[in-house]
Short mmCIF file of C-alpha atoms in Angstrom, two decimals:
data_model
loop_
_atom_site.label_atom_id
_atom_site.label_comp_id
_atom_site.label_asym_id
_atom_site.label_seq_id
_atom_site.Cartn_x
_atom_site.Cartn_y
_atom_site.Cartn_z
CA MET A 142 -78.74 43.00 -37.15
CA LEU A 143 -74.69 42.87 -37.48
CA GLU A 144 -74.34 43.93 -33.59
CA VAL A 145 -76.29 40.73 -32.62
CA ASP A 146 -74.06 38.39 -34.85
CA LYS A 147 -70.90 39.53 -33.41
CA ILE A 148 -72.12 39.11 -29.78
CA LEU A 149 -73.31 35.82 -30.39
CA GLU A 150 -70.22 34.63 -31.90
CA LYS A 151 -68.46 35.33 -28.50
CA CYS A 152 -71.46 33.69 -26.19
CA GLY A 153 -71.47 30.75 -28.74
CA ASP A 154 -73.71 30.67 -32.20
CA PHE A 155 -73.52 26.93 -32.59
CA GLY A 156 -73.05 25.25 -29.37
CA ARG A 157 -75.23 23.46 -26.98
CA LEU A 158 -77.79 25.85 -26.79
CA GLN A 159 -78.25 25.72 -30.32
CA MET A 160 -78.34 21.93 -30.59
CA ILE A 161 -81.21 21.99 -27.99
CA MET A 162 -83.15 24.65 -29.80
CA LEU A 163 -82.41 22.61 -33.31
CA LEU A 164 -84.12 19.43 -30.81
CA LEU A 165 -87.11 21.54 -29.81
CA PHE A 166 -87.67 22.62 -33.21
CA CYS A 167 -87.80 19.02 -34.28
CA VAL A 168 -90.62 18.67 -32.14
CA ILE A 169 -92.49 21.65 -33.36
CA ASN A 170 -92.16 20.54 -36.83
CA VAL A 171 -93.71 17.06 -35.79
CA LEU A 172 -96.47 18.73 -33.90
CA SER A 173 -96.94 21.47 -36.57
CA ALA A 174 -97.43 18.76 -39.25
CA LEU A 175 -100.05 16.92 -37.15
CA HIS A 176 -101.73 19.80 -36.46
CA TYR A 177 -102.23 21.21 -40.01
CA TYR A 178 -102.86 17.74 -41.60
CA SER A 179 -105.64 17.08 -38.69
CA GLN A 180 -108.16 18.97 -41.23
CA THR A 181 -107.58 16.40 -44.06
CA ILE A 182 -107.24 13.25 -41.64
CA ILE A 183 -110.74 14.16 -39.79
CA SER A 184 -112.34 14.34 -43.51
CA PHE A 185 -111.69 11.62 -45.36
CA VAL A 186 -114.73 10.48 -46.85
CA PRO A 187 -114.93 6.86 -47.21
CA LYS A 188 -117.17 4.79 -50.06
CA TYR A 189 -120.70 5.10 -48.80
CA TRP A 190 -124.13 4.12 -50.75
CA CYS A 191 -127.79 4.90 -49.59
CA ALA A 192 -129.26 2.40 -46.94
CA ASP A 193 -132.89 3.29 -47.27
CA GLY A 194 -134.69 -0.14 -47.41
CA LEU A 195 -131.74 -2.45 -47.75
CA PRO A 196 -130.81 -4.66 -45.50
CA ALA A 197 -127.67 -4.29 -43.21
CA SER A 198 -125.61 -7.43 -44.71
CA ILE A 199 -126.18 -6.19 -48.68
CA GLU A 200 -122.85 -6.23 -50.55
CA SER A 201 -121.61 -2.46 -51.02
CA PRO A 202 -121.36 -1.17 -54.58
CA VAL A 203 -118.67 -0.54 -56.81
CA GLU A 204 -118.57 3.29 -56.30
CA SER A 205 -120.53 6.05 -53.76
CA SER A 206 -123.92 6.38 -54.51
CA CYS A 207 -126.21 9.15 -53.36
CA LEU A 208 -129.46 7.43 -54.72
CA PRO A 209 -131.32 4.16 -53.47
CA LEU A 210 -129.67 1.13 -55.17
CA ASN A 211 -133.07 -0.37 -55.72
CA ARG A 212 -134.74 2.66 -57.20
CA ASN A 213 -137.79 2.56 -59.67
CA ILE A 214 -140.11 4.96 -61.08
CA SER A 215 -141.96 5.36 -57.60
CA THR A 216 -138.75 5.34 -55.67
CA PRO A 217 -137.89 9.02 -54.29
CA ASN A 218 -134.33 10.59 -55.53
CA THR A 219 -133.73 11.45 -51.91
CA CYS A 220 -131.86 9.13 -49.28
CA TYR A 221 -132.12 9.64 -45.70
CA SER A 222 -129.32 7.46 -44.46
CA TYR A 223 -126.13 5.91 -45.69
CA ASN A 224 -123.71 2.75 -45.14
CA TYR A 225 -120.22 2.94 -45.07
CA GLU A 226 -117.09 1.12 -46.00
CA LEU A 227 -114.66 2.52 -44.02
CA TYR A 228 -111.12 2.72 -44.37
CA MET A 229 -109.29 0.39 -42.29
CA GLY A 230 -111.85 0.63 -39.40
CA TYR A 231 -111.20 4.57 -39.03
CA GLN A 232 -114.34 6.39 -38.33
CA SER A 233 -114.18 9.86 -39.93
CA PHE A 234 -116.17 13.21 -39.26
CA PRO A 235 -118.16 13.21 -42.45
CA SER A 236 -119.09 9.39 -42.20
CA GLU A 237 -120.21 10.05 -38.43
CA MET A 238 -122.18 13.15 -39.09
CA ASP A 239 -123.19 11.72 -42.67
CA TRP A 240 -122.03 14.81 -44.49
CA VAL A 241 -122.13 13.51 -47.87
CA CYS A 242 -124.29 14.13 -50.75
CA ALA A 243 -126.58 16.96 -50.30
CA ASP A 244 -124.57 17.81 -47.06
CA ALA A 245 -121.14 17.85 -48.43
CA TRP A 246 -121.23 21.35 -48.34
CA LYS A 247 -121.08 21.39 -44.47
CA LEU A 248 -117.67 19.81 -44.70
CA THR A 249 -116.33 21.88 -47.32
CA LEU A 250 -117.23 25.07 -45.49
CA GLY A 251 -115.60 23.91 -42.19
CA GLN A 252 -112.65 23.11 -44.04
CA SER A 253 -112.54 26.86 -45.45
CA MET A 254 -113.11 28.33 -41.87
CA PHE A 255 -110.01 26.99 -41.02
CA PHE A 256 -107.96 28.89 -43.61
CA VAL A 257 -110.15 31.56 -42.49
CA GLY A 258 -108.95 31.37 -39.07
CA SER A 259 -105.32 30.90 -40.42
CA VAL A 260 -105.56 34.44 -41.95
CA VAL A 261 -106.88 36.06 -38.92
CA GLY A 262 -104.07 34.52 -36.82
CA SER A 263 -101.31 35.29 -39.06
CA MET A 264 -102.17 38.88 -38.45
CA VAL A 265 -103.27 38.94 -35.12
CA LEU A 266 -100.58 36.81 -33.70
CA GLY A 267 -98.26 38.57 -35.87
CA TYR A 268 -98.78 41.68 -34.35
CA LEU A 269 -98.99 40.50 -30.88
CA ALA A 270 -95.45 39.07 -31.33
CA ASP A 271 -94.31 42.42 -32.05
CA VAL A 272 -95.76 43.71 -28.98
CA VAL A 273 -95.30 40.72 -26.43
CA GLY A 274 -92.39 38.96 -27.96
CA ARG A 275 -91.71 35.56 -30.15
CA LEU A 276 -91.74 33.13 -27.10
CA PRO A 277 -95.08 33.86 -25.63
CA ILE A 278 -96.80 33.88 -28.94
CA LEU A 279 -95.23 30.68 -29.62
CA ILE A 280 -96.69 29.03 -26.41
CA VAL A 281 -100.03 30.56 -27.19
CA ALA A 282 -100.17 29.56 -30.71
CA ASN A 283 -99.67 26.14 -29.81
CA LEU A 284 -101.99 25.92 -26.87
CA ILE A 285 -104.87 27.69 -29.15
CA ALA A 286 -104.00 24.75 -31.77
CA MET A 287 -104.87 22.40 -28.69
CA THR A 288 -107.92 24.04 -27.83
CA GLY A 289 -109.49 24.46 -31.35
CA ASN A 290 -108.96 20.53 -31.86
CA LEU A 291 -110.10 19.85 -28.51
CA LEU A 292 -113.26 21.59 -29.01
CA THR A 293 -113.60 19.89 -32.47
CA ILE A 294 -114.46 16.60 -30.72
CA TRP A 295 -117.87 18.32 -29.47
CA SER A 296 -119.02 19.03 -32.59
CA THR A 297 -122.60 18.30 -33.25
CA ASN A 298 -123.61 20.49 -35.99
CA VAL A 299 -122.06 22.91 -38.78
CA THR A 300 -122.17 26.28 -36.98
CA LEU A 301 -119.99 24.61 -34.03
CA PHE A 302 -117.68 22.41 -36.62
CA CYS A 303 -116.95 25.89 -38.42
CA MET A 304 -116.55 27.55 -35.11
CA PHE A 305 -114.13 25.16 -33.66
CA ARG A 306 -112.17 24.62 -37.00
CA MET A 307 -111.42 28.72 -37.23
CA ILE A 308 -110.36 28.49 -33.69
CA SER A 309 -108.01 25.75 -34.51
CA GLY A 310 -106.92 27.53 -37.92
CA ILE A 311 -105.84 30.47 -35.74
CA ALA A 312 -102.81 28.89 -34.48
CA THR A 313 -101.21 27.75 -38.17
CA ASP A 314 -98.15 29.02 -39.07
CA SER A 315 -97.50 30.80 -35.77
CA ASN A 316 -97.33 27.58 -34.00
CA PHE A 317 -94.08 26.98 -36.43
CA VAL A 318 -92.98 30.39 -37.67
CA MET A 319 -92.18 31.62 -34.05
CA MET A 320 -90.00 28.97 -33.38
CA TYR A 321 -88.28 29.04 -36.88
CA ILE A 322 -87.48 32.69 -36.25
CA LEU A 323 -86.18 31.99 -32.65
CA VAL A 324 -83.69 29.40 -33.89
CA MET A 325 -82.64 31.32 -37.05
CA GLU A 326 -81.66 34.44 -35.09
CA TYR A 327 -79.83 32.32 -32.28
CA MET A 328 -77.44 30.29 -35.09
CA ARG A 329 -74.43 31.05 -37.02
CA PRO A 330 -75.68 32.42 -40.34
CA SER A 331 -73.72 29.98 -42.38
CA VAL A 332 -75.22 27.13 -40.96
CA ARG A 333 -78.57 28.41 -40.75
CA THR A 334 -80.10 27.01 -44.40
CA LEU A 335 -78.41 23.67 -43.55
CA GLY A 336 -79.60 23.03 -39.95
CA LEU A 337 -83.52 24.45 -40.45
CA SER A 338 -83.96 22.66 -43.91
CA ILE A 339 -82.65 19.09 -42.76
CA CYS A 340 -85.22 19.92 -39.59
CA ILE A 341 -87.81 20.66 -41.62
CA GLY A 342 -87.33 18.02 -44.06
CA PHE A 343 -86.75 14.75 -41.66
CA PHE A 344 -89.32 16.00 -38.90
CA TYR A 345 -92.21 17.82 -40.81
CA CYS A 346 -92.04 14.53 -43.52
CA LEU A 347 -92.18 12.21 -40.10
CA GLY A 348 -95.00 13.98 -38.72
CA SER A 349 -96.87 13.98 -42.19
CA MET A 350 -96.28 10.50 -42.69
CA ALA A 351 -97.45 9.34 -39.26
CA ALA A 352 -100.39 11.36 -39.20
CA PRO A 353 -102.73 8.85 -41.01
CA TRP A 354 -101.48 6.23 -39.09
CA ILE A 355 -102.34 7.51 -35.77
CA ALA A 356 -105.68 8.20 -36.86
CA VAL A 357 -105.63 4.30 -38.08
CA LEU A 358 -104.73 3.18 -34.62
CA MET A 359 -107.07 5.64 -32.96
CA ARG A 360 -109.95 4.28 -35.40
CA SER A 361 -111.80 7.26 -34.98
CA TRP A 362 -111.23 11.09 -35.74
CA ARG A 363 -111.89 12.10 -32.03
CA GLY A 364 -109.20 9.50 -30.94
CA PHE A 365 -106.79 11.21 -33.60
CA LEU A 366 -107.36 14.67 -32.47
CA LEU A 367 -107.20 13.71 -28.53
CA THR A 368 -103.79 12.12 -29.64
CA THR A 369 -102.42 14.88 -31.75
CA SER A 370 -103.63 17.26 -29.39
CA LEU A 371 -102.52 16.56 -25.88
CA PRO A 372 -98.77 16.59 -26.75
CA LEU A 373 -98.76 20.21 -27.30
CA LEU A 374 -98.76 20.55 -23.71
CA VAL A 375 -95.14 20.27 -23.87
CA VAL A 376 -94.59 23.60 -25.85
CA PRO A 377 -95.19 25.61 -22.78
CA LEU A 378 -91.79 23.98 -21.34
CA PHE A 379 -89.75 25.80 -23.96
CA TYR A 380 -90.27 28.72 -21.63
CA LEU A 381 -87.60 27.01 -19.47
CA ILE A 382 -84.76 26.77 -22.16
CA VAL A 383 -85.50 28.92 -24.88
CA PRO A 384 -84.38 32.70 -24.71
CA GLU A 385 -86.74 35.56 -26.30
CA SER A 386 -85.62 36.63 -29.49
CA ILE A 387 -82.55 39.45 -28.99
CA GLN A 388 -83.50 41.38 -32.02
CA TRP A 389 -86.77 42.01 -30.80
CA LEU A 390 -85.82 42.86 -27.36
CA ILE A 391 -83.23 45.64 -28.67
CA SER A 392 -85.86 46.87 -30.84
CA LYS A 393 -88.00 47.07 -28.18
CA GLN A 394 -85.05 48.95 -25.94
CA LYS A 395 -85.36 45.99 -23.31
CA TYR A 396 -81.79 46.20 -23.08
CA ASP A 397 -81.22 44.31 -19.52
CA SER A 398 -83.63 41.51 -20.70
CA ALA A 399 -81.52 41.24 -24.17
CA VAL A 400 -77.92 40.50 -21.85
CA VAL A 401 -79.96 38.40 -19.54
CA CYS A 402 -80.57 36.29 -22.56
CA LEU A 403 -77.24 36.35 -23.88
CA LYS A 404 -75.63 35.51 -20.72
CA GLN A 405 -78.18 32.31 -20.63
CA VAL A 406 -76.44 31.29 -24.03
CA ALA A 407 -73.00 31.84 -22.87
CA ARG A 408 -73.36 29.76 -19.82
CA ILE A 409 -75.40 26.66 -21.51
CA ASN A 410 -72.55 27.18 -24.47
CA GLY A 411 -70.03 26.98 -21.87
CA ARG A 412 -68.60 30.50 -22.69
CA HIS A 413 -67.08 33.06 -20.52
CA VAL A 414 -67.78 36.29 -21.84
CA GLU A 415 -66.75 39.80 -19.93
CA GLU A 416 -69.33 42.47 -18.90
CA SER A 417 -67.50 44.84 -20.83
CA ALA A 418 -68.56 43.03 -24.23
CA TYR A 419 -72.06 43.10 -23.33
CA ALA A 420 -72.31 46.72 -22.36
CA GLU A 421 -70.01 47.36 -25.71
CA PHE A 422 -73.19 45.44 -27.61
CA ILE A 423 -75.80 47.68 -25.85
CA GLU A 424 -73.85 50.90 -26.87
CA GLU A 425 -73.63 49.72 -30.40
CA CYS A 426 -77.30 49.00 -30.37
CA LYS A 427 -78.13 52.50 -28.74
CA CYS A 428 -76.03 54.00 -31.50
CA SER A 429 -77.54 52.18 -34.44
CA GLN A 430 -81.09 52.78 -33.26
CA GLN A 431 -80.49 56.69 -32.81
CA ASN A 432 -79.32 56.58 -36.61
CA GLN A 433 -82.43 54.89 -37.78
CA LYS A 434 -84.92 56.79 -40.00
CA ALA A 435 -88.56 56.33 -40.24
CA SER A 436 -89.17 53.52 -42.73
CA PRO A 437 -91.47 53.93 -45.71
CA HIS A 438 -94.87 52.17 -45.82
CA LEU A 439 -96.15 48.67 -47.26
CA LEU A 440 -98.17 50.81 -49.93
CA ASP A 441 -95.15 52.11 -51.16
CA LEU A 442 -94.36 49.21 -53.12
CA PHE A 443 -97.15 50.15 -55.35
CA GLN A 444 -96.12 53.69 -56.27
CA THR A 445 -93.59 52.89 -59.02
CA PRO A 446 -94.30 50.77 -62.16
CA ARG A 447 -91.60 47.87 -61.94
CA LEU A 448 -91.79 47.60 -58.21
CA ARG A 449 -95.55 47.40 -58.35
CA ARG A 450 -95.10 44.75 -60.94
CA HIS A 451 -92.79 42.56 -59.10
CA THR A 452 -94.70 43.09 -55.85
CA LEU A 453 -98.22 42.02 -57.67
CA ILE A 454 -96.17 38.79 -59.04
CA LEU A 455 -94.81 38.02 -55.82
CA PHE A 456 -98.29 38.01 -53.98
CA PHE A 457 -99.91 36.07 -56.99
CA LYS A 458 -97.02 33.58 -56.74
CA SER A 459 -97.75 32.98 -52.93
CA MET A 460 -101.12 32.59 -53.70
CA VAL A 461 -100.79 30.07 -56.48
CA ILE A 462 -98.11 27.95 -54.42
CA THR A 463 -99.71 27.93 -50.99
CA LEU A 464 -103.02 27.17 -52.39
CA CYS A 465 -101.34 24.29 -54.55
CA TYR A 466 -99.35 22.98 -51.62
CA ASP A 467 -102.33 22.51 -49.64
CA ALA A 468 -104.85 21.18 -52.30
CA VAL A 469 -102.07 18.79 -53.47
CA SER A 470 -101.03 17.69 -49.93
CA ARG A 471 -104.89 16.72 -49.12
CA ASN A 472 -105.70 15.61 -52.47
CA VAL A 473 -105.30 11.49 -51.74
CA GLN A 474 -108.98 10.55 -52.75
CA GLY A 475 -110.16 9.49 -55.97
CA LEU A 476 -106.78 7.81 -56.97
CA GLY A 477 -107.58 4.38 -56.70
CA ILE A 478 -105.42 3.57 -53.73
CA SER A 479 -106.47 3.74 -49.94
CA PRO A 480 -106.11 7.61 -48.76
CA PHE A 481 -104.04 6.66 -45.63
CA VAL A 482 -101.16 4.76 -47.98
CA MET A 483 -101.40 7.94 -50.58
CA PHE A 484 -101.10 10.47 -48.19
CA SER A 485 -97.90 8.75 -46.16
CA LEU A 486 -96.54 8.47 -49.86
CA SER A 487 -97.17 11.68 -50.70
CA ALA A 488 -95.55 12.99 -48.03
CA THR A 489 -92.31 11.16 -48.90
CA ALA A 490 -91.56 14.00 -51.12
CA ILE A 491 -91.26 16.46 -48.58
CA LEU A 492 -87.43 15.25 -47.58
CA PRO A 493 -86.11 15.22 -51.11
CA ALA A 494 -87.68 18.72 -51.86
CA CYS A 495 -85.65 19.99 -48.71
CA LEU A 496 -82.54 18.27 -49.85
CA LEU A 497 -82.81 19.67 -53.68
CA ILE A 498 -83.07 23.00 -52.39
CA ILE A 499 -80.09 22.83 -50.17
CA ALA A 500 -78.47 21.19 -53.02
CA LEU A 501 -79.01 23.42 -56.08
CA GLN A 502 -80.99 26.78 -54.75
CA ASP A 503 -77.56 28.36 -54.52
CA ARG A 504 -76.28 27.14 -57.68
CA ILE A 505 -79.08 27.71 -60.32
CA GLY A 506 -80.59 30.50 -58.47
CA ARG A 507 -83.89 31.24 -57.14
CA LYS A 508 -85.58 32.34 -60.42
CA ALA A 509 -84.90 29.29 -62.31
CA MET A 510 -85.66 27.04 -58.83
CA ALA A 511 -89.31 28.67 -58.49
CA SER A 512 -90.03 28.55 -62.50
CA ALA A 513 -88.73 24.82 -62.78
CA SER A 514 -90.68 23.57 -59.77
CA LEU A 515 -93.72 25.07 -60.50
CA LEU A 516 -93.44 23.92 -64.42
CA LEU A 517 -92.77 20.73 -62.82
CA SER A 518 -95.41 20.27 -60.61
CA GLY A 519 -98.02 21.66 -63.16
CA ILE A 520 -97.17 19.32 -66.02
CA PHE A 521 -97.52 16.35 -63.64
CA ILE A 522 -100.50 17.53 -61.87
CA SER A 523 -102.19 18.25 -65.25
CA VAL A 524 -101.05 14.85 -66.45
CA THR A 525 -102.50 12.88 -63.73
CA GLY A 526 -106.03 14.76 -64.29
CA GLY A 527 -105.69 13.59 -67.95
CA ILE A 528 -105.18 9.90 -66.72
CA ILE A 529 -107.87 10.03 -64.42
CA PHE A 530 -110.52 11.28 -67.33
CA ALA A 531 -108.94 8.76 -69.59
CA ALA A 532 -107.98 5.54 -68.12
CA SER A 533 -109.78 2.60 -66.32
CA ALA A 534 -108.83 2.00 -62.46
CA SER A 535 -106.33 -0.72 -63.52
CA ASP A 536 -103.22 -1.66 -61.25
CA LYS A 537 -101.23 -0.19 -63.72
CA THR A 538 -103.15 3.01 -63.88
CA THR A 539 -103.37 3.30 -60.03
CA THR A 540 -99.39 3.05 -60.26
CA LEU A 541 -99.02 5.68 -62.68
CA LEU A 542 -101.29 8.17 -60.80
CA VAL A 543 -99.66 7.67 -57.55
CA SER A 544 -96.33 8.41 -58.96
CA LEU A 545 -97.38 11.24 -60.60
CA SER A 546 -98.94 12.66 -57.79
CA VAL A 547 -96.06 12.33 -55.32
CA VAL A 548 -93.76 13.96 -58.04
CA GLY A 549 -96.32 16.68 -58.48
CA ARG A 550 -96.18 17.14 -54.53
CA PHE A 551 -92.48 17.12 -54.65
CA GLY A 552 -92.62 19.91 -57.22
CA VAL A 553 -94.91 22.08 -55.14
CA THR A 554 -92.78 21.40 -52.10
CA VAL A 555 -89.74 22.84 -53.71
CA ALA A 556 -91.87 26.00 -54.93
CA TYR A 557 -93.50 26.39 -51.38
CA ASN A 558 -90.36 26.21 -49.32
CA SER A 559 -87.99 28.07 -51.72
CA GLY A 560 -90.46 30.63 -52.32
CA ALA A 561 -90.08 32.37 -49.11
CA GLN A 562 -86.56 33.31 -49.65
CA TYR A 563 -87.41 34.50 -52.93
CA ALA A 564 -89.60 37.32 -51.36
CA THR A 565 -87.44 38.22 -48.77
CA GLU A 566 -84.37 38.96 -51.17
CA LEU A 567 -86.39 40.68 -53.83
CA ILE A 568 -88.29 42.94 -51.60
CA PRO A 569 -86.41 45.83 -50.60
CA THR A 570 -84.92 46.09 -47.07
CA CYS A 571 -86.96 49.30 -46.04
CA VAL A 572 -90.21 47.52 -46.17
CA ARG A 573 -89.17 44.20 -46.27
CA GLY A 574 -90.74 42.58 -43.16
CA GLN A 575 -94.12 44.53 -44.04
CA GLY A 576 -93.74 43.16 -47.63
CA VAL A 577 -93.02 39.47 -46.85
CA ALA A 578 -95.91 39.39 -44.20
CA ALA A 579 -98.28 40.65 -46.53
CA VAL A 580 -97.20 37.97 -49.13
CA HIS A 581 -97.39 35.36 -46.56
CA VAL A 582 -101.03 36.38 -45.56
CA ALA A 583 -102.14 36.58 -49.09
CA GLY A 584 -100.75 32.98 -49.64
CA TYR A 585 -102.96 31.69 -46.61
CA ALA A 586 -105.88 33.57 -47.51
CA PHE A 587 -106.16 31.87 -51.06
CA THR A 588 -106.28 28.95 -49.35
CA PHE A 589 -109.69 29.45 -48.47
CA PHE A 590 -110.45 28.13 -52.32
CA SER A 591 -108.57 24.60 -51.42
CA ALA A 592 -111.57 22.67 -50.22
CA TYR A 593 -113.75 24.24 -52.92
CA ILE A 594 -111.22 23.05 -55.49
CA LEU A 595 -111.22 19.51 -54.30
CA PHE A 596 -114.88 19.71 -54.01
CA THR A 597 -115.01 20.07 -57.64
CA ARG A 598 -114.21 16.33 -57.93
CA SER A 599 -117.75 15.38 -57.52
CA VAL A 600 -118.61 17.55 -60.52
CA PHE A 601 -115.77 16.28 -62.96
CA SER A 602 -113.40 13.73 -61.81
CA PRO A 603 -110.27 15.24 -63.04
CA LEU A 604 -111.46 19.05 -62.37
CA PRO A 605 -109.00 19.70 -59.35
CA GLU A 606 -106.04 18.59 -61.18
CA ILE A 607 -106.93 20.62 -63.93
CA ILE A 608 -107.49 24.05 -62.14
CA LEU A 609 -104.16 23.10 -59.91
CA GLY A 610 -102.04 22.27 -63.15
CA VAL A 611 -103.17 25.50 -64.85
CA LEU A 612 -102.50 27.64 -61.91
CA SER A 613 -99.13 26.21 -61.26
CA LEU A 614 -98.11 26.55 -65.17
CA LEU A 615 -99.44 30.20 -65.02
CA GLY A 616 -97.31 31.11 -61.77
CA ALA A 617 -94.02 29.41 -63.52
CA CYS A 618 -94.43 31.61 -66.61
CA LEU A 619 -94.87 34.72 -63.98
CA CYS A 620 -92.06 33.88 -62.21
CA LEU A 621 -90.03 34.09 -65.60
CA LEU A 622 -91.03 38.01 -65.28
CA LEU A 623 -88.90 38.68 -61.86
CA PRO A 624 -85.38 39.43 -61.90
CA GLU A 625 -82.57 36.94 -60.23
CA THR A 626 -81.37 38.14 -57.07
CA LEU A 627 -78.41 35.16 -56.68
CA HIS A 628 -74.83 36.63 -56.34
CA ARG A 629 -76.35 40.30 -56.67
CA THR A 630 -76.75 43.07 -54.08
CA LEU A 631 -80.18 43.21 -52.69
CA PRO A 632 -82.30 46.39 -52.94
CA THR A 633 -82.23 48.24 -49.53
CA SER A 634 -84.35 51.20 -50.84
CA LEU A 635 -87.40 51.67 -52.64
CA GLU A 636 -85.11 53.21 -55.60
CA ASP A 637 -83.16 50.05 -55.41
CA GLY A 638 -86.11 47.77 -55.69
CA GLU A 639 -87.41 49.76 -58.76
CA ASN A 640 -83.89 49.58 -60.44
CA PHE A 641 -83.25 46.08 -59.68
CA GLY A 642 -82.67 43.46 -62.63
CA LYS A 643 -83.58 46.43 -64.65
CA ASN A 644 -81.79 44.89 -67.66
CA ASP A 645 -82.95 41.24 -66.95
CA ARG A 646 -84.94 39.42 -69.28
CA TRP A 647 -87.56 36.37 -69.06
CA TYR A 648 -84.89 34.15 -70.24
CA THR A 649 -82.14 35.62 -67.90
CA PHE A 650 -80.94 32.99 -65.35
CA SER A 651 -78.19 32.92 -62.73
CA PHE A 652 -76.77 29.91 -63.94
CA LEU A 653 -76.37 31.15 -67.37
CA GLU A 654 -74.63 34.23 -66.58
CA GLY A 655 -70.75 34.69 -66.56
CA ARG A 656 -69.50 34.96 -63.03
CA THR A 657 -67.14 38.05 -63.17
CA GLN A 658 -67.34 38.96 -59.35
CA SER A 659 -64.65 38.00 -57.09
CA ALA A 660 -64.96 35.72 -54.16
CA ALA A 661 -64.51 38.39 -51.67
CA THR A 662 -67.50 40.02 -53.29
CA LEU A 663 -69.72 37.58 -53.14
CA ASP A 664 -68.91 36.43 -49.27
CA THR A 665 -69.51 40.13 -48.44
CA GLN A 666 -73.00 39.77 -50.58
CA ASN A 667 -74.21 36.65 -48.82
CA ALA A 668 -73.30 37.74 -45.42
CA LYS A 669 -75.41 40.92 -46.20
CA MET A 670 -78.49 38.58 -47.40
CA TYR A 671 -78.25 36.42 -44.10
CA SER A 672 -78.33 39.60 -42.18
CA GLN A 673 -81.35 41.28 -44.23
CA SER A 674 -83.04 38.00 -44.36
CA THR A 675 -83.12 37.78 -40.29
CA GLU A 676 -84.39 41.44 -39.79
CA SER A 677 -87.24 41.00 -42.48
CA ALA A 678 -88.13 37.15 -40.94
CA VAL A 679 -88.88 38.83 -37.29
CA TYR A 680 -91.90 40.45 -38.52
CA PHE A 681 -93.73 37.24 -39.80
#
């Protein structure tokens, strides 16, 4: 809403309040990273072997084994107890519950239920955010995350584990996105991308790298969940400083509350704003709302052929990227190195990925960024699988595997972080909020299969890398069928969306096109893009 941007210029759109909100957003990045990856940390499976009939002091075998070690013709093929070689003394959930071999499916099911919860939570909390506001849902989501993790500590069987992981998963996404929306709305458009990307790059990376070492320090999965859950109690304190979304308040015609929030912004930023400015702002909002027409529905995106094709590609791209991002970030075992070290090394790709997006996305275009990043990750992930299949476990092979895995994580992180903006710009304004939210939920729904893909390593060692590599390469090819959006007037109506990029070919890229538009025109289009992106984001 242009009215909001104008009044924020008077109240301060990059002052002390925005700095405080960015600082709190950094805290949310660390906490959400710890919450998201708790699913991985508690599920590490150390080397194990059958302990039936063996003395406690026996030397551990080279590889994990589900069958008795001293097996003969009369020995049964079943095992009733296991010994473990714990990573750095860390007791994980499966090693405590003996959820390996025949019972490994229980852990996979519980991991999948986490993502079932994330789909349910994205839809339910997203709907409630439109009813009660962004700030209350931010607080509720983080409290749900804390509750789910603390309840998991008391899991004693597969039913309770699945139930409590699902509760924990409900908070996923909403515990981060609501703060993202609030910070974005209150910041000057020209610094949004830079400020938000730097916060995510540094502090989400920090939280991801710290997660495994907190587990090592606590020495048990229960201690890890307790240590990473209790800090979420600070989030309700955000209510004392973070203002509610102005755009949401205006959409609900809560004009007095909107003015109260604006006065809070001006006070903290040390600005004096005349009462007449607030009155003028409210009148402009009322006039704008009176002129609004009923918006089309999400299903209207599937009415015409080109728009339907673009929408389906965006859905598939979101599902592939989200699945690959989750699976690659959790695929830290079986590479010949401690999963704690591998997890931290893999997380180092987050910051460079964010910096690369800042540097290149507005230069080479969304289409080139999406295709190239998926192509890069697909190639390196596939090569990693080939090396796992062909090579021996030497030091050189381990170094190569780790390097390829980190590069693959880098590529899929670039694709994941840049993909949301591409969808936001390509879906017409009239259905952008519903469309982007649907694309977002579809991606989280597909991560249900992430744990099962990683589980295929027990069938064929390089199979997870092969599946993820093929999906990434397929996603890269499909992105070539989408039109470029950089330096173009974005579609506002369904008709605009149908005709958008009609003359584009699969090899049409922004950095190869001649720039005939004037600088003034480009500035105007960029301003519109920021405004439209803000409008769409409030529907997440």
